[in-house]
PDB file of N, CA and C in Angstrom:
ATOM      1  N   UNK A   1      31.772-172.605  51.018  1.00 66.00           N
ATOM      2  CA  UNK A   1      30.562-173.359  51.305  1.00 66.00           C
ATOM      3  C   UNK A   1      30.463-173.582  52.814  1.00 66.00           C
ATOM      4  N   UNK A   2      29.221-173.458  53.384  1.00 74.00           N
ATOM      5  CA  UNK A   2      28.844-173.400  55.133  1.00 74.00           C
ATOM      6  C   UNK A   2      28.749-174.787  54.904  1.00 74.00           C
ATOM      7  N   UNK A   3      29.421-175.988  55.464  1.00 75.00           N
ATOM      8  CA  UNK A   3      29.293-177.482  56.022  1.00 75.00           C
ATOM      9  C   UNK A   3      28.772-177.389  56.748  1.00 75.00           C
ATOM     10  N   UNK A   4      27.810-176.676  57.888  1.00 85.00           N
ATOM     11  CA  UNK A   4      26.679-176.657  58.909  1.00 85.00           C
ATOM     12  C   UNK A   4      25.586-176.711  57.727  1.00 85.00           C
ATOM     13  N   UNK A   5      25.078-176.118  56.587  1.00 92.00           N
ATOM     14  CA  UNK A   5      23.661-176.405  55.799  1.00 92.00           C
ATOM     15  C   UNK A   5      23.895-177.562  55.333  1.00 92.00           C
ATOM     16  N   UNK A   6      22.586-177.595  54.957  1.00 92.00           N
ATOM     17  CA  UNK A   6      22.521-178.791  53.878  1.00 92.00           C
ATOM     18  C   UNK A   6      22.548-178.572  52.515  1.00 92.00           C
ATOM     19  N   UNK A   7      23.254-179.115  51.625  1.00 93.00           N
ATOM     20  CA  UNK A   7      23.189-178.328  50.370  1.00 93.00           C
ATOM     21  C   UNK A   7      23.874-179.611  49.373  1.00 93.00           C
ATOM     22  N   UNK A   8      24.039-179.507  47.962  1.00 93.00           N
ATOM     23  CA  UNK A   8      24.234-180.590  47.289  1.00 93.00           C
ATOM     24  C   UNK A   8      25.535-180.547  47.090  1.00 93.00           C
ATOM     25  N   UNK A   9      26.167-181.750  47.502  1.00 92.00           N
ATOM     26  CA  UNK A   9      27.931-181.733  47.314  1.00 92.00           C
ATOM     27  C   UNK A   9      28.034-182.213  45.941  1.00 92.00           C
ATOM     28  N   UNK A  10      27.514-183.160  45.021  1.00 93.00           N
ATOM     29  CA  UNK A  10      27.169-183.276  43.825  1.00 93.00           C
ATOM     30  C   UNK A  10      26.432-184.052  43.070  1.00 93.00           C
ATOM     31  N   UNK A  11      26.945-184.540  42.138  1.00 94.00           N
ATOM     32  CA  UNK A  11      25.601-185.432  41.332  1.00 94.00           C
ATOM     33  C   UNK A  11      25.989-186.823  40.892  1.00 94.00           C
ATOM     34  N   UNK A  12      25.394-187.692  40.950  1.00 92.00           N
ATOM     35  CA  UNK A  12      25.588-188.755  40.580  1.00 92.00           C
ATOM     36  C   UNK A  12      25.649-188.621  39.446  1.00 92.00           C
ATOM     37  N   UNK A  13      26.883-189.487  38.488  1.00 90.00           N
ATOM     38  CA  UNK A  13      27.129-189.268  37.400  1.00 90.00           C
ATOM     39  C   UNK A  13      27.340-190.868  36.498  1.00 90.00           C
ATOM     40  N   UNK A  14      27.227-191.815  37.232  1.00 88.00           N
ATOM     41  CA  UNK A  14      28.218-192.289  36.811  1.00 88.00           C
ATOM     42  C   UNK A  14      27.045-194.006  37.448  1.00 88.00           C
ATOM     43  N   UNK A  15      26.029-193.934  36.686  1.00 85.00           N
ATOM     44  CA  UNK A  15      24.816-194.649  37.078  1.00 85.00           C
ATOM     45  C   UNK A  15      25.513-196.231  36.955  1.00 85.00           C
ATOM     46  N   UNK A  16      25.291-197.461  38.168  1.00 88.00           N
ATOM     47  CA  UNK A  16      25.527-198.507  38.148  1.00 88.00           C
ATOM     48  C   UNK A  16      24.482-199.987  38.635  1.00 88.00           C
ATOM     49  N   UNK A  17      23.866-200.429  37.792  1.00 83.00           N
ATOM     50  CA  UNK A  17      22.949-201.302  38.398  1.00 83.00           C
ATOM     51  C   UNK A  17      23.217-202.106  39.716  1.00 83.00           C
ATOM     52  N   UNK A  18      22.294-202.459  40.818  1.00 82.00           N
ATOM     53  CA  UNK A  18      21.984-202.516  41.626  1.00 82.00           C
ATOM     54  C   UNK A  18      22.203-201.642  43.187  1.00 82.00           C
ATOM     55  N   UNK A  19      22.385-200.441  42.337  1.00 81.00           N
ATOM     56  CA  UNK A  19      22.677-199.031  43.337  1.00 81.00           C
ATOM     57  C   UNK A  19      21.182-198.535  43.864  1.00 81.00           C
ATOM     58  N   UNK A  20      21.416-198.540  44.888  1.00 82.00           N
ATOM     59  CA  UNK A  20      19.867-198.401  46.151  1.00 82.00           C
ATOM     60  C   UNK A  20      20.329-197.559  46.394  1.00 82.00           C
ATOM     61  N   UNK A  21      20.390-196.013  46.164  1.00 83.00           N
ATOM     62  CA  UNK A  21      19.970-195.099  47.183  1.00 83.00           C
ATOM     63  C   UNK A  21      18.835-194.737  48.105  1.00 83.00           C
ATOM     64  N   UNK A  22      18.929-194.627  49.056  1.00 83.00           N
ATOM     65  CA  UNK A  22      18.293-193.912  50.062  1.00 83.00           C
ATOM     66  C   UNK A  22      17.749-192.392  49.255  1.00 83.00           C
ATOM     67  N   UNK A  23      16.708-192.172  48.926  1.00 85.00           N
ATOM     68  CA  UNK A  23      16.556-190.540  48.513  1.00 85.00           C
ATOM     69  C   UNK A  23      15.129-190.168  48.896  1.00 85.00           C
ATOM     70  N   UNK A  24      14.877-188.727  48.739  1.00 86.00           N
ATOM     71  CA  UNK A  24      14.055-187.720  48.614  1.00 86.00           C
ATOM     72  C   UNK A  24      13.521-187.119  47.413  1.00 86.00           C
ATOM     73  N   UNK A  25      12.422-187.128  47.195  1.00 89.00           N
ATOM     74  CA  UNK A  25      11.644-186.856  45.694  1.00 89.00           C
ATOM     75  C   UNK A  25      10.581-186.636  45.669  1.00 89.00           C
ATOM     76  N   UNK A  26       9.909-185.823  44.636  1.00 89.00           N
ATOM     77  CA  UNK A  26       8.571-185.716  44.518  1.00 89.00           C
ATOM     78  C   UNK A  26       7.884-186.586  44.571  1.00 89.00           C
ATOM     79  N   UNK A  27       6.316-186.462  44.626  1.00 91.00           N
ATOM     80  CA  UNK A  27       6.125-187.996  44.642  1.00 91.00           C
ATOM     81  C   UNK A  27       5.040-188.334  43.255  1.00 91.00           C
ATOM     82  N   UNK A  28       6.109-187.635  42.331  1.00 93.00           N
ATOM     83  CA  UNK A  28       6.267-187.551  40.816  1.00 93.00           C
ATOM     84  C   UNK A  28       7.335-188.756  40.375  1.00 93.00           C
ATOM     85  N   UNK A  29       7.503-190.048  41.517  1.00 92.00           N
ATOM     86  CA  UNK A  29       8.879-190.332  40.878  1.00 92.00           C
ATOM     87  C   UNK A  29       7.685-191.626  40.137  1.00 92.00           C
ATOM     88  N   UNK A  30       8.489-192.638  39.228  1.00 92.00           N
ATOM     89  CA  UNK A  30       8.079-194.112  39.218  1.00 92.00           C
ATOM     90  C   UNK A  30       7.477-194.943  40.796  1.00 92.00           C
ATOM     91  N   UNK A  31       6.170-195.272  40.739  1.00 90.00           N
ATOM     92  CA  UNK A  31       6.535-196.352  41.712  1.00 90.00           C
ATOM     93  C   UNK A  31       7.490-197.387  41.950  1.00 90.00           C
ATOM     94  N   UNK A  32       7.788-198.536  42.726  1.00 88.00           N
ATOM     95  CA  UNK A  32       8.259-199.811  42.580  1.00 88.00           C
ATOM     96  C   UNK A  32       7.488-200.672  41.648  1.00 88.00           C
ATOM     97  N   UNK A  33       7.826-201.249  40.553  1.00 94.00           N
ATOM     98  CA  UNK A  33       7.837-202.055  40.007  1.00 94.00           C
ATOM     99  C   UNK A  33       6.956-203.225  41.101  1.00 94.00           C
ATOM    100  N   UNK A  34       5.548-203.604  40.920  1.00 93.00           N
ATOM    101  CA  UNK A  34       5.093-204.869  41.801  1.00 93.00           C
ATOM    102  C   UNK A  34       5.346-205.946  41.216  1.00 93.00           C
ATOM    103  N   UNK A  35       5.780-206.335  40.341  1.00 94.00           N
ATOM    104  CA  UNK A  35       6.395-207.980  39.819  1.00 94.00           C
ATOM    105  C   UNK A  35       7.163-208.184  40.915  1.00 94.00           C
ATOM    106  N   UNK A  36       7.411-207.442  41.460  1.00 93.00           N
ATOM    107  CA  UNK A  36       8.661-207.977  42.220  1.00 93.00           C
ATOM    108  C   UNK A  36       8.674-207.949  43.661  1.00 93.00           C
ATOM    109  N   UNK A  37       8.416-209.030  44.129  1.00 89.00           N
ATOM    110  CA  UNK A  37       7.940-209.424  45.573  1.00 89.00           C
ATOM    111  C   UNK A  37       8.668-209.757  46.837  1.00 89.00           C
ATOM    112  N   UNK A  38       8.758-208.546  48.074  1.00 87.00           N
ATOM    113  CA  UNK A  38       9.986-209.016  49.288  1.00 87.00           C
ATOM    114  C   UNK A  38      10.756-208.498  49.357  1.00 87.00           C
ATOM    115  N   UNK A  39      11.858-209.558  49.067  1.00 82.00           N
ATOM    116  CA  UNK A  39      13.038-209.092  49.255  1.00 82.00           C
ATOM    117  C   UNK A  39      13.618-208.949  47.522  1.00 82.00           C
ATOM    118  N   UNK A  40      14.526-207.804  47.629  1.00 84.00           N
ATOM    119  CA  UNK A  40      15.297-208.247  46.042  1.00 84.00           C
ATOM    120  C   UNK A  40      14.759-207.719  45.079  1.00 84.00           C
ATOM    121  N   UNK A  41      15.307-206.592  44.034  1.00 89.00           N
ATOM    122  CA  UNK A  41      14.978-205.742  43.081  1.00 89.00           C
ATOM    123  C   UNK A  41      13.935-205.040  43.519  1.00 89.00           C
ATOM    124  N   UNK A  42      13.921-204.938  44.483  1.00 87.00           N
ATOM    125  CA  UNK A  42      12.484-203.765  44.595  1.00 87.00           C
ATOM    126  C   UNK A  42      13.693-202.271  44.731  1.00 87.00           C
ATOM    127  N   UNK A  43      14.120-201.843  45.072  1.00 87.00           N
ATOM    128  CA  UNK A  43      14.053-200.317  45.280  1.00 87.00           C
ATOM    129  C   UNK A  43      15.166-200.157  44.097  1.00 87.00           C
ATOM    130  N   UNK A  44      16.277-201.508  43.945  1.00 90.00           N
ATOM    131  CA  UNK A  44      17.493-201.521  42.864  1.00 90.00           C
ATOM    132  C   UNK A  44      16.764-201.401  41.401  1.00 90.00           C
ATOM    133  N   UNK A  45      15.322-201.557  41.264  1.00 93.00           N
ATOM    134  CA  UNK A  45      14.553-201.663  39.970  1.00 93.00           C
ATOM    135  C   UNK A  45      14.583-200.352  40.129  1.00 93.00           C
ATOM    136  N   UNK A  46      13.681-200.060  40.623  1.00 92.00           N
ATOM    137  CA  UNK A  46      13.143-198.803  40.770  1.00 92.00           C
ATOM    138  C   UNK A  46      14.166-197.458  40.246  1.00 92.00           C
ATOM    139  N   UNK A  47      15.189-197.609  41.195  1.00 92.00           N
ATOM    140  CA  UNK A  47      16.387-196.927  41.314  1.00 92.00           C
ATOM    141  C   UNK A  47      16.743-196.652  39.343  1.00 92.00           C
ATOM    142  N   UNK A  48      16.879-197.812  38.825  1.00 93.00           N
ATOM    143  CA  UNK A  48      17.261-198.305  37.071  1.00 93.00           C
ATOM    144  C   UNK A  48      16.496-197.424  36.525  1.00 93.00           C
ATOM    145  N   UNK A  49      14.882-197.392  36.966  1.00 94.00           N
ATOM    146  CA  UNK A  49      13.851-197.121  36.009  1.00 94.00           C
ATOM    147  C   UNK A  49      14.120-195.249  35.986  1.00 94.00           C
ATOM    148  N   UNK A  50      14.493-194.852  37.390  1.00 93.00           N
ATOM    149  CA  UNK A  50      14.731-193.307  37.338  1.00 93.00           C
ATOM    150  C   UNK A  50      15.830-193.285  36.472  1.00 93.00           C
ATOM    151  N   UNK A  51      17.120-194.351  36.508  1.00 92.00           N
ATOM    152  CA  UNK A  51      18.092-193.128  35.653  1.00 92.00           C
ATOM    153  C   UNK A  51      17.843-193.568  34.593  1.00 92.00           C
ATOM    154  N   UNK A  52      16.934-194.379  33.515  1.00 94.00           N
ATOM    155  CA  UNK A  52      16.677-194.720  32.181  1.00 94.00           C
ATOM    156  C   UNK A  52      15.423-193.671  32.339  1.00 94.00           C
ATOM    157  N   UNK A  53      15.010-193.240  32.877  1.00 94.00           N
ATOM    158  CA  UNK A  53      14.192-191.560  32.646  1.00 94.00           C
ATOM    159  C   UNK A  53      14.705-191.051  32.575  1.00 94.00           C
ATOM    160  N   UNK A  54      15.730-190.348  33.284  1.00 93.00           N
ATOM    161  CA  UNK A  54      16.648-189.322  32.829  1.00 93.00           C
ATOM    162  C   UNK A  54      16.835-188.837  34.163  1.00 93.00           C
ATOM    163  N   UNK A  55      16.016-189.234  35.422  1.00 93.00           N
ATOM    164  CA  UNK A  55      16.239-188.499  36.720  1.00 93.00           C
ATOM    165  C   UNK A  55      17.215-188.543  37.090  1.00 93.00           C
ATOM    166  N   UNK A  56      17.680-187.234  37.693  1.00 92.00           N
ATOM    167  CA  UNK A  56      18.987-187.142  38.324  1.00 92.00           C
ATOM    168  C   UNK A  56      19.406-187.262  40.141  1.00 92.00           C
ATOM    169  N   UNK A  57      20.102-187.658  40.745  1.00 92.00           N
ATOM    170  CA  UNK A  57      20.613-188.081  41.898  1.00 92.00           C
ATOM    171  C   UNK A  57      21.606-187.104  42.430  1.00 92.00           C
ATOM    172  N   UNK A  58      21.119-186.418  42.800  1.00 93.00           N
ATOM    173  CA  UNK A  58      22.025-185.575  44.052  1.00 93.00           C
ATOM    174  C   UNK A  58      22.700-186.050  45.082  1.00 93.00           C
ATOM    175  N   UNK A  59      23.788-185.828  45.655  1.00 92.00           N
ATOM    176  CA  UNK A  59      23.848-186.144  46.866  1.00 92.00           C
ATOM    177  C   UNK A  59      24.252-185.209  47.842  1.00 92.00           C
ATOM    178  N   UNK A  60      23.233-185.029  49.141  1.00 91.00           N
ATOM    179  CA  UNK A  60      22.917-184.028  50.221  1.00 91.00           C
ATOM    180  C   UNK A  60      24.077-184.199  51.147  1.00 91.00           C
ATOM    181  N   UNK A  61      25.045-182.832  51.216  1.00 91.00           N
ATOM    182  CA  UNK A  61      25.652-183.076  52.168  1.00 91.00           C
ATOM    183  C   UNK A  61      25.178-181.879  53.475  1.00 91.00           C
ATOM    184  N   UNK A  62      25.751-182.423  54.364  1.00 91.00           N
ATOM    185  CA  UNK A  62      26.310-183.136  55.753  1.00 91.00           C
ATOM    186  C   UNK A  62      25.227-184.059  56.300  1.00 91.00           C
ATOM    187  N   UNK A  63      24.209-184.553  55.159  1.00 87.00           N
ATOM    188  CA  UNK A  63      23.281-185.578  55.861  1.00 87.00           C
ATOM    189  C   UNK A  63      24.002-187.056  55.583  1.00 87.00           C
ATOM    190  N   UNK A  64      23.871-188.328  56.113  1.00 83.00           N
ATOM    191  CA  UNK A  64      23.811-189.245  56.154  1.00 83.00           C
ATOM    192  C   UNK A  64      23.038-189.674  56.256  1.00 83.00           C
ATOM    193  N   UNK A  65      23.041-191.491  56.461  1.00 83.00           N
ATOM    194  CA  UNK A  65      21.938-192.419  56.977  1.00 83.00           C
ATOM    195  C   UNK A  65      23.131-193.764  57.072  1.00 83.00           C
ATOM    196  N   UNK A  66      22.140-194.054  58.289  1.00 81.00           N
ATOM    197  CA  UNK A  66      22.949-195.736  58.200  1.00 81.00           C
ATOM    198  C   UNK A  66      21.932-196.871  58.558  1.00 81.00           C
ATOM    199  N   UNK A  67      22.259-197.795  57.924  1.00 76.00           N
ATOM    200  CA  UNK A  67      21.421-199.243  57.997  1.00 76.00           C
ATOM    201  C   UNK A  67      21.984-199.463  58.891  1.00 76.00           C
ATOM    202  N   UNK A  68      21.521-200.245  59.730  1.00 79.00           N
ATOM    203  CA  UNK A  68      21.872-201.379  60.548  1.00 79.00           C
ATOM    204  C   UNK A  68      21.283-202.792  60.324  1.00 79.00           C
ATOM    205  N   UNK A  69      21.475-204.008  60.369  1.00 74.00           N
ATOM    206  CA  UNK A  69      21.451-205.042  60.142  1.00 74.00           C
ATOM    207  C   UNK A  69      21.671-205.652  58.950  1.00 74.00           C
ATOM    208  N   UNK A  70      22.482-205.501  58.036  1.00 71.00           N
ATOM    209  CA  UNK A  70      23.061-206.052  57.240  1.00 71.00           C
ATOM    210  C   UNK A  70      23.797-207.298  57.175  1.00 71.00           C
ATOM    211  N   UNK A  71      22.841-208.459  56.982  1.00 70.00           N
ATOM    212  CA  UNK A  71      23.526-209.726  56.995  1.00 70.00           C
ATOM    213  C   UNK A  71      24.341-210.621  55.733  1.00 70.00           C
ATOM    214  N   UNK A  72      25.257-210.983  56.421  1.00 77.00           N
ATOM    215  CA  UNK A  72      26.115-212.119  55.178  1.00 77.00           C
ATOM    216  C   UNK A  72      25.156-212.597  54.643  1.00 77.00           C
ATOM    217  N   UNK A  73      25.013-213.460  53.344  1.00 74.00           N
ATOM    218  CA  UNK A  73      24.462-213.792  52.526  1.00 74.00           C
ATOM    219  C   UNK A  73      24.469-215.056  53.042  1.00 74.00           C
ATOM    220  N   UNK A  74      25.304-216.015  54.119  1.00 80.00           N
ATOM    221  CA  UNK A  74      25.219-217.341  54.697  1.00 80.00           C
ATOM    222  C   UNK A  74      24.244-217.292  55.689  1.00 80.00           C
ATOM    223  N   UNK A  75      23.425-215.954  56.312  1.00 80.00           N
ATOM    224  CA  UNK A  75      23.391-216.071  57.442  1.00 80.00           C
ATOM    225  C   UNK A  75      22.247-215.336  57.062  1.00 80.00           C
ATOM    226  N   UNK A  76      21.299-215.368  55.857  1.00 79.00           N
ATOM    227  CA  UNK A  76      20.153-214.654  55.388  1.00 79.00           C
ATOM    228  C   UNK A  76      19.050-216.092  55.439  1.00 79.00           C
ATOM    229  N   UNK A  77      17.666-215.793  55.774  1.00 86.00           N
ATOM    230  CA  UNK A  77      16.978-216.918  55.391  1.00 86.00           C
ATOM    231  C   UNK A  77      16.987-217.503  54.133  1.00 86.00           C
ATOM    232  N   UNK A  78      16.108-218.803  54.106  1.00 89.00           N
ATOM    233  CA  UNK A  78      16.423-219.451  52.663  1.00 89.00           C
ATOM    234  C   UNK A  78      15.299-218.627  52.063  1.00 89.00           C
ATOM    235  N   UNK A  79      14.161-218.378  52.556  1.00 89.00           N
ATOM    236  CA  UNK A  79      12.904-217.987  51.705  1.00 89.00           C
ATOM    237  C   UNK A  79      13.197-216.323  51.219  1.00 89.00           C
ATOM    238  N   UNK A  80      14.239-215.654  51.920  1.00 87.00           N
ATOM    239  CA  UNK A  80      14.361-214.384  51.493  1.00 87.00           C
ATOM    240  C   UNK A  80      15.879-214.756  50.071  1.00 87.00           C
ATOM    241  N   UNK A  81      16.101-215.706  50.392  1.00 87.00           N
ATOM    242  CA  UNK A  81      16.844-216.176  48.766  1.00 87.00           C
ATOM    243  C   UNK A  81      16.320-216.491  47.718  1.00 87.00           C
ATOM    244  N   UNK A  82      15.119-217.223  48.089  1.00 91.00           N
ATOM    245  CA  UNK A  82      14.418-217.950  47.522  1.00 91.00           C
ATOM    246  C   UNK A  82      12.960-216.362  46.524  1.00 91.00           C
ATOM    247  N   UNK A  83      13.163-215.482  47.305  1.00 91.00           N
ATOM    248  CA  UNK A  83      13.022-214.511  47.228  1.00 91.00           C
ATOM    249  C   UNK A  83      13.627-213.162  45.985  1.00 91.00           C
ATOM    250  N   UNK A  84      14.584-213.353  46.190  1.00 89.00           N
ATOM    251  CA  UNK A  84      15.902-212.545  45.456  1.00 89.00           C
ATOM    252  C   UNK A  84      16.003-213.572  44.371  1.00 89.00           C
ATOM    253  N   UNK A  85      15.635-214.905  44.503  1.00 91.00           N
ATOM    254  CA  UNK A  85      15.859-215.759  42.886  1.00 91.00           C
ATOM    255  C   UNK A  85      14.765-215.082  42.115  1.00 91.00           C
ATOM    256  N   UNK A  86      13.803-215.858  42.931  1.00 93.00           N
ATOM    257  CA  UNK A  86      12.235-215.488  41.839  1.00 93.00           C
ATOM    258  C   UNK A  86      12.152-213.916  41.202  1.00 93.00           C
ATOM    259  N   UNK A  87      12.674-212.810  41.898  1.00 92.00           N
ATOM    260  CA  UNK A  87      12.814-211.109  41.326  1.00 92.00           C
ATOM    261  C   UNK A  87      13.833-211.436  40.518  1.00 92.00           C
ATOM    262  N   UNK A  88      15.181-212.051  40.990  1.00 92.00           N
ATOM    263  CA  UNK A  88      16.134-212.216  39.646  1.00 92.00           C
ATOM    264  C   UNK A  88      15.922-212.257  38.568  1.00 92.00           C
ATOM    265  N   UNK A  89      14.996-213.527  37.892  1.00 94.00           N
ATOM    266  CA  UNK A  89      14.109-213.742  36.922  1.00 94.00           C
ATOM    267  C   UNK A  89      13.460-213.263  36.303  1.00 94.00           C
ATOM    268  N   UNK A  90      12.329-212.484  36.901  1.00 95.00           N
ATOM    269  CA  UNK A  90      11.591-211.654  36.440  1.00 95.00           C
ATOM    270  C   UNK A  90      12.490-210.320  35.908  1.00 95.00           C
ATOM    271  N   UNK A  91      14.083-209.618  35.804  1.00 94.00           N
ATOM    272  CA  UNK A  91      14.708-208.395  35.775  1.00 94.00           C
ATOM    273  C   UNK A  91      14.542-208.577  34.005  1.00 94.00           C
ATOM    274  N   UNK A  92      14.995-209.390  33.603  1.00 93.00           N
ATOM    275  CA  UNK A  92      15.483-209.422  31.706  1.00 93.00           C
ATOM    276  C   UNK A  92      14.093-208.697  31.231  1.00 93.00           C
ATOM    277  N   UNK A  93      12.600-209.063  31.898  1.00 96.00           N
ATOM    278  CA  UNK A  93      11.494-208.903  30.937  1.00 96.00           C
ATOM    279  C   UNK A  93      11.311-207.152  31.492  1.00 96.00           C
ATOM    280  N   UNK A  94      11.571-206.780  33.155  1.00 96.00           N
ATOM    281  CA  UNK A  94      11.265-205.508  33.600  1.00 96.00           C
ATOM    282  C   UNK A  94      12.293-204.567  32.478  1.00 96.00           C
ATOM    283  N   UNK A  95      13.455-204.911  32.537  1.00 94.00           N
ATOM    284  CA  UNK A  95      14.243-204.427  31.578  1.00 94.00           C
ATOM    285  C   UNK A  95      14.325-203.743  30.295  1.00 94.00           C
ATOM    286  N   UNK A  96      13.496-204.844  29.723  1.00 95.00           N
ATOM    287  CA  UNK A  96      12.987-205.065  28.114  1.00 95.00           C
ATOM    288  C   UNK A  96      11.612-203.551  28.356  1.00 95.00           C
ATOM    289  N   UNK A  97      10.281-204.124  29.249  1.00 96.00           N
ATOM    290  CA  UNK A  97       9.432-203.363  29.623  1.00 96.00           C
ATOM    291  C   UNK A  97       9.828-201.636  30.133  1.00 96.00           C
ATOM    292  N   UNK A  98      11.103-201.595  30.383  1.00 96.00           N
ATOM    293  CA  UNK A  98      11.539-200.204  31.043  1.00 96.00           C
ATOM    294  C   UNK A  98      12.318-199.358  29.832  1.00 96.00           C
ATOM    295  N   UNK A  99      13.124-200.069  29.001  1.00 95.00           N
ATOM    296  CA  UNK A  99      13.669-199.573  27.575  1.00 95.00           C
ATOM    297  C   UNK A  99      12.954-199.300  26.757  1.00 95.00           C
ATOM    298  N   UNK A 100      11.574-200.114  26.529  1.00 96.00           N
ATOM    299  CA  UNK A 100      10.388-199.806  25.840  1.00 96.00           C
ATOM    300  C   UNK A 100       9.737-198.286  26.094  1.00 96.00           C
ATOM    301  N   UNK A 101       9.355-198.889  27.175  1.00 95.00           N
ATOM    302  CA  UNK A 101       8.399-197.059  27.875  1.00 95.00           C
ATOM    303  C   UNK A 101       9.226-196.222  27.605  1.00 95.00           C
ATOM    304  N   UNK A 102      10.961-195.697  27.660  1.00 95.00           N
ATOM    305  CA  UNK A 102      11.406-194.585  27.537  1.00 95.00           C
ATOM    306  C   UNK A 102      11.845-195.031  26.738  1.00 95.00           C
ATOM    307  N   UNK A 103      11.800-195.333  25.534  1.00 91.00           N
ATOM    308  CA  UNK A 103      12.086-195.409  24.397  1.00 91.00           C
ATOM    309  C   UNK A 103      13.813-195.015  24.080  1.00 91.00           C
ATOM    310  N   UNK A 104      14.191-196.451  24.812  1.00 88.00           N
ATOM    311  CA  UNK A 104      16.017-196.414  24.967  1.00 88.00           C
ATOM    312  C   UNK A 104      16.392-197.523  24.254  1.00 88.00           C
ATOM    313  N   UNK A 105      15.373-198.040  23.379  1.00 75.00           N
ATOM    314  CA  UNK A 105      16.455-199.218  23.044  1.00 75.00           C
ATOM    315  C   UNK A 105      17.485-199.120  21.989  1.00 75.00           C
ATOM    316  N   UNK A 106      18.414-199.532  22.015  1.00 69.00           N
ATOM    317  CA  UNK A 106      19.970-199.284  21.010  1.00 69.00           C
ATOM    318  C   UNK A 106      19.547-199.997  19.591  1.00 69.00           C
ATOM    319  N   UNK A 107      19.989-198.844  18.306  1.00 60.00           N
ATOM    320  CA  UNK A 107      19.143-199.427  17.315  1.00 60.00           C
ATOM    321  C   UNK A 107      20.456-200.554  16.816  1.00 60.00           C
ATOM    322  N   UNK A 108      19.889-201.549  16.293  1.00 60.00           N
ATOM    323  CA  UNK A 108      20.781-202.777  15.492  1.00 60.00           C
ATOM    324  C   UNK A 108      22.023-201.641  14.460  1.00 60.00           C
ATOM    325  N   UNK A 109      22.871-201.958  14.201  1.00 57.00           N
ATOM    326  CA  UNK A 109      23.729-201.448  13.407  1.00 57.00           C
ATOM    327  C   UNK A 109      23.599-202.642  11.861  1.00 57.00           C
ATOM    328  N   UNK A 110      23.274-202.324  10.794  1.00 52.00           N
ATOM    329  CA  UNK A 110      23.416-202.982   9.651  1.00 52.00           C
ATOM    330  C   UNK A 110      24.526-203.086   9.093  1.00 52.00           C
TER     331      UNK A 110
END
């Protein structure tokens, strides 16, 4: 394999809620979910709703990305907490609403 291209080193396999990737996609994917306002479950929803479709996650190597400004959770405003509560809340019903549409919900065992 040439490590100068870009090409797929492999696949996400191994799906975990509140995993934000950074990605590239048609723009065939789900929107963001608008219940959910700011800061907090917006792209980590989103992210859920692709792998309960079935979309799959590559990951591109020799590309990266890096954030910068990533703050402690002491040192975040109150209204962007206050923020991340109110989306908290609203996740059980997006949930319920996202198992529905792709028709994932686990049947009762009798």
């Amino acid at each position: 394999q040439d490590d100068s291209k870009i090409h797929i080193s492999h696949e996400v396999t191994n799906y975990e809620f509140f995993y934000e990737p950074f990605y590239i996609s048609l723009n065939s994917v789900p929107f963001y979910d608008e219940r959910f306002l700011g800061y907090g479950f917006t792209r980590n929803t989103q992210a859920y709703e692709l792998s309960v479709g079935d979309w799959s996650f590559q990951v591109l190597s020799p590309v990266f990305l890096i954030h910068r400004g990533l703050k402690k959770r002491k040192r975040r405003p109150r209204w962007r907490e206050r923020q991340n509560t109110a989306n908290g809340r609203k996740f059980k019903q997006f949930k319920y609403d996202i198992l529905k549409k792709y028709k994932k919900f686990k049947k009762k065992s009798s």
